[in-house]
Amino acid sequence: MVIDQILSSRKKSEKLLAILIDPDKVTVEDIPVLASKIKQSPATHIFVGGSSFDGHHLDEIIIALKEKITLPILLFPGNPSQISSEADGILFLQLLSGRNPDYLIEHQIEAVPVLEQTQLEIISTGYLLIESGSETAVERVSKTKPLAIDNIPYIAQTAKAGEFIGNQLIYLEAGSGAQNAVPLNIITSVSKRIFVPLLVGGGIRSKKQIDDAYNAGADLVVIGTAFENDLNFFD
Ligand code: 1GP
């Protein structure tokens, strides 16, 4: 199980890295080159998903990836149309930072009949959108406001509530292509407060930022845009 691997890495203080592929921005023909670059990178996981993707060629993209790479592939869906039984698992997200019932429970209910037809490993993930300088796609699509960066106790408390609810992971998200990544003091406060693994992503553009996020307490860092814009990012 992917969650067991993540927990065991955390125990051993081994840091993890997910490359996020937005299926809206790639074609099946792009996958061989993309896959060989991922293979050369330090990535430990592949996430697939996007804020507004309609799911049209998702199976094909994942099948093409699996032909070339053995890394676990987790769905990171923006909506219930982004489910593919070809993946290994799904981050079953709850947007805890917002108060839009669609993203707190409605989409999750809608996804159940589809998920029941798959063997996907379902990983309950509390998802917290953090203020990052300007409006991001997640904010626009989910119609929710991010948590203010000056209210760290509230952010940590929200993450802890996610853990109490039963989330197996907590994800601090600045938003794809965010102007500013999640501040390091927020990563530290949240990581000290929770026992479940902490994922951090959004607006991370350099290897130093990745290391800083790890040192601040992130167990897994997610890189999307930086790799999308430069396939040699990890060279
Ligand atoms: C977005 O956290 C991910 O959901 C990755 O963000 O595209 O900015 O790397 P970037």
Tab-separated table of C-alpha atoms and ligand atoms in Angstrom, residues 20 76 127 171 173 175-178 201-204 222-226, ligand 1:
chain	number	residue	atom	x	y	z
A	20	LEU	CA	2.489	16.477	-10.538
A	76	PHE	CA	-4.876	14.180	-7.337
A	127	TYR	CA	-6.292	19.755	1.850
A	171	TYR	CA	-1.582	18.706	2.270
A	173	GLU	CA	-1.240	23.916	-0.836
A	175	GLY	CA	-1.850	26.638	-5.472
A	176	SER	CA	-0.285	25.597	-8.743
A	177	GLY	CA	2.076	28.262	-10.049
A	178	ALA	CA	1.566	30.259	-6.846
A	201	GLY	CA	3.151	22.052	-2.748
A	202	GLY	CA	2.462	25.071	-4.872
A	203	GLY	CA	4.900	27.696	-6.116
A	204	ILE	CA	8.069	25.727	-5.305
A	222	VAL	CA	4.959	18.309	-4.772
A	223	ILE	CA	6.461	19.873	-7.893
A	224	GLY	CA	4.267	20.673	-10.884
A	225	THR	CA	4.914	23.903	-12.774
A	226	ALA	CA	8.712	24.024	-12.319
B	1	1GP	C1	-0.399	22.168	-7.172
B	1	1GP	O1	0.932	21.757	-5.271
B	1	1GP	C2	0.833	21.524	-6.616
B	1	1GP	O2	-1.536	21.565	-6.711
B	1	1GP	C3	2.047	21.911	-7.396
B	1	1GP	O3	2.154	23.325	-7.574
B	1	1GP	O4	2.542	23.643	-10.005
B	1	1GP	O5	3.244	25.383	-8.377
B	1	1GP	O6	4.463	23.218	-8.505
B	1	1GP	P1	3.157	23.911	-8.672
